[in-house]
Each structure stands twice: as structure tokens, then as C-alpha cells.
Amino acid sequence: GEQVEQRPPHLSVREGDSAVITCTYTDPNSYYFFWYKQEPGASLQLLMKVFSSTEINEGQGFTVLLNKKDKRLSLNLTAAHPGDSAAYFCAVSAWSGSFNKLTFGAGTRLAVCP
Amino acid sequence: EAAVTQSPRNKVAVTGGKVTLSCNQTNNHNNMYWYRQDTGHGLRLIHYSYGAGSTEKGDIPDGYKASRPSQENFSLILELATPSQTSVYFCASGDWGEDTQYFGPGTRLLVL
């Protein structure tokens, strides 16, 4: 089945610096890709959903890059601020038998220091 | 946005006891899911459901049962709780054919 590896597990940056989180996946038939943000003690909040036909998506303060050839998905927080401190999870969707299954990366704990 | 609620939010149980975690969603989504979250593992799928009356095994179903009595409600049942089931449990819902899943606030379970 699908395997998703997320790196790094922990990341600490200074305010204003960029932070890059990367996921690699194994199933070439994966077609939807997600980034979720989880603040301490809270639930998962959807940041962005990327379709297989789209390579770059820009959100508020971040960019998502999808490289289907390398089976790599990345999240780049362009100018991190303390409010970005959270855990980030990538998730990859693919058909598994009879349903669309989400496989999650293990997460990246990001700390943004003032 | 989907509204998914879970109860209880925190639970302490004894080994061998029965635990029921409840999930309710109000957006009429067909699919519902139960995950557990442990450090270093991300979220792992325990059970899921396509609609009322259906339950299916996910990746780690051992020691868990699920029940979907209605479109809105999906329960996770630990018949004989063990300390290894100490975790944070998340319920999610989503429409069939729509891959986005919307998560509840989570239940923190401690089995002593």
C-alpha cells in the first residue's frame, strides 16, 4: 500500500525565515494531496488540497509544490511567524480497494522563534 | 465547512474496561472515519463507514469495533481496553467521491 515519508520531524526557524517540509509517496496512482495544520491540543485544519494536475499552489503565506515525477510534495512557509508554530501533516489520497484512502505522513513539529 | 463533534473530549479508562467514543457530524456526509494519532506515526485509520449500517476495517482495526447507526453518528468501541490503546482519537467525515476529510476536535484516551 501507499507509504508516505515526511521530513523533517522537527523544525525550528526564526521569525521571517522560510520553512520547508517535504513528503515523498510511493503510489504513482495517487491523485489528491493535502496539507493539514494542527495547533497544540487542537484538531487538524485543512491548509490546502492539491490536485494531480496542479504543480504549484499558493496560499496565505505558503506555497505548495507537487512534483509527480519524483512523487514529492512540499510545503514552503515563505516568511514564518510565531503563529505558524504547529504540527503539519501531509496526506495523500489514492484508491484502496473500494474507497479513497488518505495516508498521512508522520508530521513535522514546527517552532517559529521571535 | 463540515461540523464534526466528538465526545468525550477526555477519557480515563481502566484496563479491561469498555470504552465508547462517539462522533457526530451535521453536514450529511456519507463517509466517516476513525483514526488514532500517536507520536511518530501521524494518523492511522482504524475503521471507516460508507453510510448508516456499514462499517469497514482500516489499517489497524484489532481491538476496536465500530458502529454507524445513522448518517450522523459513528462510534468507536473498545470492548477490552488496554494501555496500548492510550492515544488521541480523531473522527472525520467526508462526501463520497470528495477526498477532503473534515476532522473533529479529538478525544484524548488514557488507559491505566
JSON list of C-alpha atoms in Angstrom, two decimals:
[
{"chain": "A", "resi": 1, "resn": "GLY", "atom": "CA", "xyz": [0.00, 0.00, 0.00]},
{"chain": "A", "resi": 2, "resn": "GLU", "atom": "CA", "xyz": [0.83, 3.67, -0.05]},
{"chain": "A", "resi": 3, "resn": "GLN", "atom": "CA", "xyz": [3.78, 4.81, 2.03]},
{"chain": "A", "resi": 4, "resn": "VAL", "atom": "CA", "xyz": [4.28, 8.46, 2.89]},
{"chain": "A", "resi": 5, "resn": "GLU", "atom": "CA", "xyz": [7.51, 9.72, 4.38]},
{"chain": "A", "resi": 6, "resn": "GLN", "atom": "CA", "xyz": [7.62, 13.22, 5.82]},
{"chain": "A", "resi": 7, "resn": "ARG", "atom": "CA", "xyz": [10.76, 15.18, 6.67]},
{"chain": "A", "resi": 8, "resn": "PRO", "atom": "CA", "xyz": [11.94, 16.72, 8.90]},
{"chain": "A", "resi": 9, "resn": "PRO", "atom": "CA", "xyz": [10.16, 15.51, 12.04]},
{"chain": "A", "resi": 10, "resn": "HIS", "atom": "CA", "xyz": [11.13, 18.69, 13.88]},
{"chain": "A", "resi": 11, "resn": "LEU", "atom": "CA", "xyz": [11.98, 22.12, 12.51]},
{"chain": "A", "resi": 12, "resn": "SER", "atom": "CA", "xyz": [12.91, 25.33, 14.28]},
{"chain": "A", "resi": 13, "resn": "VAL", "atom": "CA", "xyz": [13.26, 28.62, 12.41]},
{"chain": "A", "resi": 14, "resn": "ARG", "atom": "CA", "xyz": [13.47, 32.29, 13.27]},
{"chain": "A", "resi": 15, "resn": "GLU", "atom": "CA", "xyz": [10.61, 34.64, 12.53]},
{"chain": "A", "resi": 16, "resn": "GLY", "atom": "CA", "xyz": [10.80, 35.82, 8.92]},
{"chain": "A", "resi": 17, "resn": "ASP", "atom": "CA", "xyz": [12.76, 32.80, 7.73]},
{"chain": "A", "resi": 18, "resn": "SER", "atom": "CA", "xyz": [11.36, 30.22, 5.37]},
{"chain": "A", "resi": 19, "resn": "ALA", "atom": "CA", "xyz": [10.46, 26.72, 6.46]},
{"chain": "A", "resi": 20, "resn": "VAL", "atom": "CA", "xyz": [10.25, 23.79, 4.07]},
{"chain": "A", "resi": 21, "resn": "ILE", "atom": "CA", "xyz": [8.55, 20.49, 4.81]},
{"chain": "A", "resi": 22, "resn": "THR", "atom": "CA", "xyz": [8.70, 17.64, 2.30]},
{"chain": "A", "resi": 23, "resn": "CYS", "atom": "CA", "xyz": [6.76, 14.43, 1.78]},
{"chain": "A", "resi": 24, "resn": "THR", "atom": "CA", "xyz": [7.51, 11.61, -0.59]},
{"chain": "A", "resi": 25, "resn": "TYR", "atom": "CA", "xyz": [4.96, 8.98, -1.51]},
{"chain": "A", "resi": 26, "resn": "THR", "atom": "CA", "xyz": [5.10, 5.64, -3.30]},
{"chain": "A", "resi": 27, "resn": "ASP", "atom": "CA", "xyz": [1.80, 5.08, -5.16]},
{"chain": "A", "resi": 28, "resn": "PRO", "atom": "CA", "xyz": [2.02, 6.59, -8.67]},
{"chain": "A", "resi": 29, "resn": "ASN", "atom": "CA", "xyz": [-1.78, 6.48, -8.85]},
{"chain": "A", "resi": 30, "resn": "SER", "atom": "CA", "xyz": [-2.17, 8.98, -6.01]},
{"chain": "A", "resi": 31, "resn": "TYR", "atom": "CA", "xyz": [-4.15, 11.95, -7.21]},
{"chain": "A", "resi": 32, "resn": "TYR", "atom": "CA", "xyz": [-5.11, 14.27, -4.36]},
{"chain": "A", "resi": 33, "resn": "PHE", "atom": "CA", "xyz": [-2.65, 15.74, -1.93]},
{"chain": "A", "resi": 34, "resn": "PHE", "atom": "CA", "xyz": [-3.33, 17.61, 1.28]},
{"chain": "A", "resi": 35, "resn": "TRP", "atom": "CA", "xyz": [-1.58, 19.66, 3.89]},
{"chain": "A", "resi": 36, "resn": "TYR", "atom": "CA", "xyz": [-3.11, 19.92, 7.34]},
{"chain": "A", "resi": 37, "resn": "LYS", "atom": "CA", "xyz": [-2.07, 22.15, 10.23]},
{"chain": "A", "resi": 38, "resn": "GLN", "atom": "CA", "xyz": [-2.56, 21.08, 13.84]},
{"chain": "A", "resi": 39, "resn": "GLU", "atom": "CA", "xyz": [-2.05, 23.57, 16.63]},
{"chain": "A", "resi": 40, "resn": "PRO", "atom": "CA", "xyz": [-1.28, 22.17, 20.10]},
{"chain": "A", "resi": 41, "resn": "GLY", "atom": "CA", "xyz": [-4.28, 20.39, 21.57]},
{"chain": "A", "resi": 42, "resn": "ALA", "atom": "CA", "xyz": [-6.42, 21.13, 18.54]},
{"chain": "A", "resi": 43, "resn": "SER", "atom": "CA", "xyz": [-7.79, 19.29, 15.57]},
{"chain": "A", "resi": 44, "resn": "LEU", "atom": "CA", "xyz": [-6.45, 19.15, 12.03]},
{"chain": "A", "resi": 45, "resn": "GLN", "atom": "CA", "xyz": [-7.19, 22.17, 9.89]},
{"chain": "A", "resi": 46, "resn": "LEU", "atom": "CA", "xyz": [-7.05, 21.82, 6.13]},
{"chain": "A", "resi": 47, "resn": "LEU", "atom": "CA", "xyz": [-4.45, 24.20, 4.67]},
{"chain": "A", "resi": 48, "resn": "MET", "atom": "CA", "xyz": [-4.60, 23.19, 1.03]},
{"chain": "A", "resi": 49, "resn": "LYS", "atom": "CA", "xyz": [-5.80, 20.46, -1.30]},
{"chain": "A", "resi": 50, "resn": "VAL", "atom": "CA", "xyz": [-3.74, 19.94, -4.43]},
{"chain": "A", "resi": 51, "resn": "PHE", "atom": "CA", "xyz": [-4.98, 18.10, -7.50]},
{"chain": "A", "resi": 52, "resn": "SER", "atom": "CA", "xyz": [-2.67, 15.90, -9.53]},
{"chain": "A", "resi": 53, "resn": "SER", "atom": "CA", "xyz": [-2.96, 18.29, -12.45]},
{"chain": "A", "resi": 54, "resn": "THR", "atom": "CA", "xyz": [-1.61, 21.24, -10.49]},
{"chain": "A", "resi": 55, "resn": "GLU", "atom": "CA", "xyz": [2.01, 21.71, -9.61]},
{"chain": "A", "resi": 56, "resn": "ILE", "atom": "CA", "xyz": [2.14, 24.88, -7.58]},
{"chain": "A", "resi": 57, "resn": "ASN", "atom": "CA", "xyz": [-0.44, 26.36, -5.33]},
{"chain": "A", "resi": 58, "resn": "GLU", "atom": "CA", "xyz": [-0.07, 29.50, -3.28]},
{"chain": "A", "resi": 59, "resn": "GLY", "atom": "CA", "xyz": [-1.93, 30.12, -0.11]},
{"chain": "A", "resi": 60, "resn": "GLN", "atom": "CA", "xyz": [-1.73, 32.80, 2.52]},
{"chain": "A", "resi": 61, "resn": "GLY", "atom": "CA", "xyz": [1.96, 32.87, 3.42]},
{"chain": "A", "resi": 62, "resn": "PHE", "atom": "CA", "xyz": [2.81, 29.49, 1.97]},
{"chain": "A", "resi": 63, "resn": "THR", "atom": "CA", "xyz": [3.44, 27.64, -1.27]},
{"chain": "A", "resi": 64, "resn": "VAL", "atom": "CA", "xyz": [2.76, 24.01, -2.09]},
{"chain": "A", "resi": 65, "resn": "LEU", "atom": "CA", "xyz": [4.80, 22.30, -4.76]},
{"chain": "A", "resi": 66, "resn": "LEU", "atom": "CA", "xyz": [3.90, 18.95, -6.27]},
{"chain": "A", "resi": 67, "resn": "ASN", "atom": "CA", "xyz": [6.42, 17.00, -8.33]},
{"chain": "A", "resi": 68, "resn": "LYS", "atom": "CA", "xyz": [4.65, 13.95, -9.72]},
{"chain": "A", "resi": 69, "resn": "LYS", "atom": "CA", "xyz": [7.74, 12.62, -11.44]},
{"chain": "A", "resi": 70, "resn": "ASP", "atom": "CA", "xyz": [9.63, 12.41, -8.16]},
{"chain": "A", "resi": 71, "resn": "LYS", "atom": "CA", "xyz": [6.47, 11.68, -6.15]},
{"chain": "A", "resi": 72, "resn": "ARG", "atom": "CA", "xyz": [7.28, 14.58, -3.87]},
{"chain": "A", "resi": 73, "resn": "LEU", "atom": "CA", "xyz": [5.08, 17.16, -2.18]},
{"chain": "A", "resi": 74, "resn": "SER", "atom": "CA", "xyz": [6.43, 20.14, -0.30]},
{"chain": "A", "resi": 75, "resn": "LEU", "atom": "CA", "xyz": [5.10, 22.94, 1.85]},
{"chain": "A", "resi": 76, "resn": "ASN", "atom": "CA", "xyz": [7.10, 26.16, 1.97]},
{"chain": "A", "resi": 77, "resn": "LEU", "atom": "CA", "xyz": [6.19, 28.75, 4.56]},
{"chain": "A", "resi": 78, "resn": "THR", "atom": "CA", "xyz": [7.75, 31.78, 2.95]},
{"chain": "A", "resi": 79, "resn": "ALA", "atom": "CA", "xyz": [8.15, 34.14, 5.92]},
{"chain": "A", "resi": 80, "resn": "ALA", "atom": "CA", "xyz": [7.31, 32.23, 9.05]},
{"chain": "A", "resi": 81, "resn": "HIS", "atom": "CA", "xyz": [5.80, 33.97, 12.07]},
{"chain": "A", "resi": 82, "resn": "PRO", "atom": "CA", "xyz": [5.12, 32.65, 15.56]},
{"chain": "A", "resi": 83, "resn": "GLY", "atom": "CA", "xyz": [1.51, 31.89, 14.66]},
{"chain": "A", "resi": 84, "resn": "ASP", "atom": "CA", "xyz": [2.81, 29.26, 12.24]},
{"chain": "A", "resi": 85, "resn": "SER", "atom": "CA", "xyz": [4.15, 27.20, 15.15]},
{"chain": "A", "resi": 86, "resn": "ALA", "atom": "CA", "xyz": [2.24, 23.95, 14.91]},
{"chain": "A", "resi": 87, "resn": "ALA", "atom": "CA", "xyz": [2.41, 20.40, 13.61]},
{"chain": "A", "resi": 88, "resn": "TYR", "atom": "CA", "xyz": [2.00, 19.97, 9.87]},
{"chain": "A", "resi": 89, "resn": "PHE", "atom": "CA", "xyz": [0.85, 16.79, 8.19]},
{"chain": "A", "resi": 90, "resn": "CYS", "atom": "CA", "xyz": [0.79, 15.85, 4.56]},
{"chain": "A", "resi": 91, "resn": "ALA", "atom": "CA", "xyz": [-1.77, 13.35, 3.33]},
{"chain": "A", "resi": 92, "resn": "VAL", "atom": "CA", "xyz": [-2.04, 11.51, 0.04]},
{"chain": "A", "resi": 93, "resn": "SER", "atom": "CA", "xyz": [-5.23, 10.12, -1.46]},
{"chain": "A", "resi": 94, "resn": "ALA", "atom": "CA", "xyz": [-5.41, 7.02, -3.61]},
{"chain": "A", "resi": 95, "resn": "TRP", "atom": "CA", "xyz": [-7.92, 4.31, -4.35]},
{"chain": "A", "resi": 96, "resn": "SER", "atom": "CA", "xyz": [-7.54, 1.42, -1.95]},
{"chain": "A", "resi": 97, "resn": "GLY", "atom": "CA", "xyz": [-9.89, -1.35, -2.90]},
{"chain": "A", "resi": 98, "resn": "SER", "atom": "CA", "xyz": [-13.22, 0.43, -2.99]},
{"chain": "A", "resi": 99, "resn": "PHE", "atom": "CA", "xyz": [-12.63, 3.75, -1.32]},
{"chain": "A", "resi": 100, "resn": "ASN", "atom": "CA", "xyz": [-10.43, 6.82, -1.46]},
{"chain": "A", "resi": 101, "resn": "LYS", "atom": "CA", "xyz": [-7.92, 6.31, 1.32]},
{"chain": "A", "resi": 102, "resn": "LEU", "atom": "CA", "xyz": [-5.88, 9.05, 2.93]},
{"chain": "A", "resi": 103, "resn": "THR", "atom": "CA", "xyz": [-2.39, 8.09, 4.03]},
{"chain": "A", "resi": 104, "resn": "PHE", "atom": "CA", "xyz": [-0.73, 10.56, 6.37]},
{"chain": "A", "resi": 105, "resn": "GLY", "atom": "CA", "xyz": [2.87, 11.46, 6.92]},
{"chain": "A", "resi": 106, "resn": "ALA", "atom": "CA", "xyz": [4.18, 11.25, 10.47]},
{"chain": "A", "resi": 107, "resn": "GLY", "atom": "CA", "xyz": [4.13, 15.02, 10.86]},
{"chain": "A", "resi": 108, "resn": "THR", "atom": "CA", "xyz": [6.55, 17.93, 11.30]},
{"chain": "A", "resi": 109, "resn": "ARG", "atom": "CA", "xyz": [6.61, 19.92, 14.51]},
{"chain": "A", "resi": 110, "resn": "LEU", "atom": "CA", "xyz": [7.48, 23.49, 13.54]},
{"chain": "A", "resi": 111, "resn": "ALA", "atom": "CA", "xyz": [8.63, 26.07, 16.05]},
{"chain": "A", "resi": 112, "resn": "VAL", "atom": "CA", "xyz": [8.98, 29.69, 14.94]},
{"chain": "A", "resi": 113, "resn": "CYS", "atom": "CA", "xyz": [11.05, 31.76, 17.33]},
{"chain": "A", "resi": 114, "resn": "PRO", "atom": "CA", "xyz": [10.61, 35.55, 17.57]},
{"chain": "B", "resi": 1, "resn": "GLU", "atom": "CA", "xyz": [-17.35, 23.61, 6.44]},
{"chain": "B", "resi": 2, "resn": "ALA", "atom": "CA", "xyz": [-18.27, 20.27, 7.97]},
{"chain": "B", "resi": 3, "resn": "ALA", "atom": "CA", "xyz": [-19.13, 20.31, 11.64]},
{"chain": "B", "resi": 4, "resn": "VAL", "atom": "CA", "xyz": [-17.78, 17.24, 13.40]},
{"chain": "B", "resi": 5, "resn": "THR", "atom": "CA", "xyz": [-18.05, 16.85, 17.13]},
{"chain": "B", "resi": 6, "resn": "GLN", "atom": "CA", "xyz": [-16.67, 14.16, 19.42]},
{"chain": "B", "resi": 7, "resn": "SER", "atom": "CA", "xyz": [-17.45, 13.07, 22.93]},
{"chain": "B", "resi": 8, "resn": "PRO", "atom": "CA", "xyz": [-15.99, 12.72, 25.41]},
{"chain": "B", "resi": 9, "resn": "ARG", "atom": "CA", "xyz": [-13.05, 15.04, 24.85]},
{"chain": "B", "resi": 10, "resn": "ASN", "atom": "CA", "xyz": [-11.04, 13.32, 27.54]},
{"chain": "B", "resi": 11, "resn": "LYS", "atom": "CA", "xyz": [-11.42, 9.86, 28.98]},
{"chain": "B", "resi": 12, "resn": "VAL", "atom": "CA", "xyz": [-9.61, 7.81, 31.59]},
{"chain": "B", "resi": 13, "resn": "ALA", "atom": "CA", "xyz": [-10.36, 4.10, 31.49]},
{"chain": "B", "resi": 14, "resn": "VAL", "atom": "CA", "xyz": [-9.12, 1.02, 33.30]},
{"chain": "B", "resi": 15, "resn": "THR", "atom": "CA", "xyz": [-7.53, -1.95, 31.62]},
{"chain": "B", "resi": 16, "resn": "GLY", "atom": "CA", "xyz": [-10.19, -4.45, 30.62]},
{"chain": "B", "resi": 17, "resn": "GLY", "atom": "CA", "xyz": [-12.97, -1.90, 30.71]},
{"chain": "B", "resi": 18, "resn": "LYS", "atom": "CA", "xyz": [-15.26, -0.98, 27.84]},
{"chain": "B", "resi": 19, "resn": "VAL", "atom": "CA", "xyz": [-14.86, 2.41, 26.20]},
{"chain": "B", "resi": 20, "resn": "THR", "atom": "CA", "xyz": [-17.16, 4.02, 23.65]},
{"chain": "B", "resi": 21, "resn": "LEU", "atom": "CA", "xyz": [-16.09, 7.10, 21.74]},
{"chain": "B", "resi": 22, "resn": "SER", "atom": "CA", "xyz": [-18.81, 8.98, 19.89]},
{"chain": "B", "resi": 23, "resn": "CYS", "atom": "CA", "xyz": [-18.74, 11.15, 16.82]},
{"chain": "B", "resi": 24, "resn": "ASN", "atom": "CA", "xyz": [-21.47, 13.28, 15.29]},
{"chain": "B", "resi": 25, "resn": "GLN", "atom": "CA", "xyz": [-21.45, 15.20, 12.02]},
{"chain": "B", "resi": 26, "resn": "THR", "atom": "CA", "xyz": [-24.11, 17.60, 10.80]},
{"chain": "B", "resi": 27, "resn": "ASN", "atom": "CA", "xyz": [-23.22, 18.02, 7.13]},
{"chain": "B", "resi": 28, "resn": "ASN", "atom": "CA", "xyz": [-24.85, 14.86, 5.85]},
{"chain": "B", "resi": 29, "resn": "HIS", "atom": "CA", "xyz": [-21.57, 13.34, 4.68]},
{"chain": "B", "resi": 30, "resn": "ASN", "atom": "CA", "xyz": [-21.70, 9.74, 3.59]},
{"chain": "B", "resi": 31, "resn": "ASN", "atom": "CA", "xyz": [-18.26, 8.69, 4.79]},
{"chain": "B", "resi": 32, "resn": "MET", "atom": "CA", "xyz": [-16.94, 8.73, 8.32]},
{"chain": "B", "resi": 33, "resn": "TYR", "atom": "CA", "xyz": [-13.60, 7.64, 9.67]},
{"chain": "B", "resi": 34, "resn": "TRP", "atom": "CA", "xyz": [-11.84, 6.87, 12.94]},
{"chain": "B", "resi": 35, "resn": "TYR", "atom": "CA", "xyz": [-8.12, 7.49, 13.32]},
{"chain": "B", "resi": 36, "resn": "ARG", "atom": "CA", "xyz": [-5.67, 7.35, 16.15]},
{"chain": "B", "resi": 37, "resn": "GLN", "atom": "CA", "xyz": [-2.75, 9.70, 16.44]},
{"chain": "B", "resi": 38, "resn": "ASP", "atom": "CA", "xyz": [0.48, 8.70, 18.12]},
{"chain": "B", "resi": 39, "resn": "THR", "atom": "CA", "xyz": [3.79, 10.50, 18.11]},
{"chain": "B", "resi": 40, "resn": "GLY", "atom": "CA", "xyz": [5.90, 9.43, 15.18]},
{"chain": "B", "resi": 41, "resn": "HIS", "atom": "CA", "xyz": [3.00, 7.77, 13.34]},
{"chain": "B", "resi": 42, "resn": "GLY", "atom": "CA", "xyz": [0.81, 10.54, 12.08]},
{"chain": "B", "resi": 43, "resn": "LEU", "atom": "CA", "xyz": [-2.82, 9.44, 11.81]},
{"chain": "B", "resi": 44, "resn": "ARG", "atom": "CA", "xyz": [-3.66, 5.79, 11.27]},
{"chain": "B", "resi": 45, "resn": "LEU", "atom": "CA", "xyz": [-7.04, 4.57, 10.06]},
{"chain": "B", "resi": 46, "resn": "ILE", "atom": "CA", "xyz": [-8.90, 2.23, 12.41]},
{"chain": "B", "resi": 47, "resn": "HIS", "atom": "CA", "xyz": [-12.38, 1.91, 10.89]},
{"chain": "B", "resi": 48, "resn": "TYR", "atom": "CA", "xyz": [-14.46, 3.72, 8.34]},
{"chain": "B", "resi": 49, "resn": "SER", "atom": "CA", "xyz": [-18.03, 3.73, 7.09]},
{"chain": "B", "resi": 50, "resn": "TYR", "atom": "CA", "xyz": [-19.79, 4.48, 3.82]},
{"chain": "B", "resi": 51, "resn": "GLY", "atom": "CA", "xyz": [-23.14, 5.21, 5.41]},
{"chain": "B", "resi": 52, "resn": "ALA", "atom": "CA", "xyz": [-25.63, 4.12, 8.03]},
{"chain": "B", "resi": 53, "resn": "GLY", "atom": "CA", "xyz": [-25.29, 0.44, 8.84]},
{"chain": "B", "resi": 54, "resn": "SER", "atom": "CA", "xyz": [-21.87, 0.00, 7.22]},
{"chain": "B", "resi": 55, "resn": "THR", "atom": "CA", "xyz": [-18.50, -0.38, 8.88]},
{"chain": "B", "resi": 56, "resn": "GLU", "atom": "CA", "xyz": [-15.21, -1.41, 7.31]},
{"chain": "B", "resi": 57, "resn": "LYS", "atom": "CA", "xyz": [-11.81, -2.24, 8.74]},
{"chain": "B", "resi": 58, "resn": "GLY", "atom": "CA", "xyz": [-9.00, 0.20, 8.23]},
{"chain": "B", "resi": 59, "resn": "ASP", "atom": "CA", "xyz": [-5.30, -0.39, 8.69]},
{"chain": "B", "resi": 60, "resn": "ILE", "atom": "CA", "xyz": [-5.25, -1.08, 12.43]},
{"chain": "B", "resi": 61, "resn": "PRO", "atom": "CA", "xyz": [-8.67, -2.49, 13.43]},
{"chain": "B", "resi": 62, "resn": "ASP", "atom": "CA", "xyz": [-7.53, -5.05, 16.01]},
{"chain": "B", "resi": 63, "resn": "GLY", "atom": "CA", "xyz": [-9.04, -4.37, 19.42]},
{"chain": "B", "resi": 64, "resn": "TYR", "atom": "CA", "xyz": [-11.63, -1.94, 18.04]},
{"chain": "B", "resi": 65, "resn": "LYS", "atom": "CA", "xyz": [-15.19, -2.18, 16.81]},
{"chain": "B", "resi": 66, "resn": "ALA", "atom": "CA", "xyz": [-17.24, 0.48, 15.08]},
{"chain": "B", "resi": 67, "resn": "SER", "atom": "CA", "xyz": [-20.91, 1.25, 14.79]},
{"chain": "B", "resi": 68, "resn": "ARG", "atom": "CA", "xyz": [-22.75, 3.55, 12.37]},
{"chain": "B", "resi": 69, "resn": "PRO", "atom": "CA", "xyz": [-26.38, 3.64, 13.48]},
{"chain": "B", "resi": 70, "resn": "SER", "atom": "CA", "xyz": [-27.25, 6.71, 11.43]},
{"chain": "B", "resi": 71, "resn": "GLN", "atom": "CA", "xyz": [-25.85, 9.07, 8.84]},
{"chain": "B", "resi": 72, "resn": "GLU", "atom": "CA", "xyz": [-24.80, 11.48, 11.59]},
{"chain": "B", "resi": 73, "resn": "ASN", "atom": "CA", "xyz": [-23.28, 9.17, 14.19]},
{"chain": "B", "resi": 74, "resn": "PHE", "atom": "CA", "xyz": [-20.25, 6.91, 14.18]},
{"chain": "B", "resi": 75, "resn": "SER", "atom": "CA", "xyz": [-18.92, 5.24, 17.32]},
{"chain": "B", "resi": 76, "resn": "LEU", "atom": "CA", "xyz": [-15.65, 3.54, 18.14]},
{"chain": "B", "resi": 77, "resn": "ILE", "atom": "CA", "xyz": [-15.84, 0.80, 20.73]},
{"chain": "B", "resi": 78, "resn": "LEU", "atom": "CA", "xyz": [-13.02, -0.68, 22.75]},
{"chain": "B", "resi": 79, "resn": "GLU", "atom": "CA", "xyz": [-14.53, -3.81, 24.33]},
{"chain": "B", "resi": 80, "resn": "LEU", "atom": "CA", "xyz": [-11.50, -4.60, 26.47]},
{"chain": "B", "resi": 81, "resn": "ALA", "atom": "CA", "xyz": [-9.31, -1.52, 26.71]},
{"chain": "B", "resi": 82, "resn": "THR", "atom": "CA", "xyz": [-5.55, -1.97, 27.01]},
{"chain": "B", "resi": 83, "resn": "PRO", "atom": "CA", "xyz": [-2.79, 0.55, 27.87]},
{"chain": "B", "resi": 84, "resn": "SER", "atom": "CA", "xyz": [-1.54, 0.30, 24.26]},
{"chain": "B", "resi": 85, "resn": "GLN", "atom": "CA", "xyz": [-4.78, 1.97, 23.21]},
{"chain": "B", "resi": 86, "resn": "THR", "atom": "CA", "xyz": [-3.83, 5.14, 25.05]},
{"chain": "B", "resi": 87, "resn": "SER", "atom": "CA", "xyz": [-3.85, 7.71, 22.27]},
{"chain": "B", "resi": 88, "resn": "VAL", "atom": "CA", "xyz": [-5.67, 10.64, 20.74]},
{"chain": "B", "resi": 89, "resn": "TYR", "atom": "CA", "xyz": [-8.59, 9.57, 18.58]},
{"chain": "B", "resi": 90, "resn": "PHE", "atom": "CA", "xyz": [-9.94, 11.63, 15.72]},
{"chain": "B", "resi": 91, "resn": "CYS", "atom": "CA", "xyz": [-13.17, 11.23, 13.86]},
{"chain": "B", "resi": 92, "resn": "ALA", "atom": "CA", "xyz": [-13.54, 12.63, 10.35]},
{"chain": "B", "resi": 93, "resn": "SER", "atom": "CA", "xyz": [-16.24, 12.88, 7.74]},
{"chain": "B", "resi": 94, "resn": "GLY", "atom": "CA", "xyz": [-16.32, 13.44, 4.01]},
{"chain": "B", "resi": 95, "resn": "ASP", "atom": "CA", "xyz": [-18.55, 13.07, 1.00]},
{"chain": "B", "resi": 96, "resn": "TRP", "atom": "CA", "xyz": [-18.31, 10.04, -1.24]},
{"chain": "B", "resi": 97, "resn": "GLY", "atom": "CA", "xyz": [-16.13, 10.92, -4.21]},
{"chain": "B", "resi": 98, "resn": "GLU", "atom": "CA", "xyz": [-14.79, 14.02, -2.41]},
{"chain": "B", "resi": 99, "resn": "ASP", "atom": "CA", "xyz": [-11.47, 13.19, -0.88]},
{"chain": "B", "resi": 100, "resn": "THR", "atom": "CA", "xyz": [-11.33, 16.03, 1.62]},
{"chain": "B", "resi": 101, "resn": "GLN", "atom": "CA", "xyz": [-11.88, 14.87, 5.18]},
{"chain": "B", "resi": 102, "resn": "TYR", "atom": "CA", "xyz": [-13.01, 17.17, 7.96]},
{"chain": "B", "resi": 103, "resn": "PHE", "atom": "CA", "xyz": [-11.85, 16.36, 11.42]},
{"chain": "B", "resi": 104, "resn": "GLY", "atom": "CA", "xyz": [-13.41, 16.55, 14.83]},
{"chain": "B", "resi": 105, "resn": "PRO", "atom": "CA", "xyz": [-11.61, 18.03, 17.85]},
{"chain": "B", "resi": 106, "resn": "GLY", "atom": "CA", "xyz": [-10.25, 14.69, 19.05]},
{"chain": "B", "resi": 107, "resn": "THR", "atom": "CA", "xyz": [-10.63, 12.54, 22.16]},
{"chain": "B", "resi": 108, "resn": "ARG", "atom": "CA", "xyz": [-7.71, 12.00, 24.45]},
{"chain": "B", "resi": 109, "resn": "LEU", "atom": "CA", "xyz": [-7.92, 8.49, 25.94]},
{"chain": "B", "resi": 110, "resn": "LEU", "atom": "CA", "xyz": [-5.77, 7.25, 28.77]},
{"chain": "B", "resi": 111, "resn": "VAL", "atom": "CA", "xyz": [-6.00, 3.56, 29.68]},
{"chain": "B", "resi": 112, "resn": "LEU", "atom": "CA", "xyz": [-4.49, 2.76, 33.06]}
]
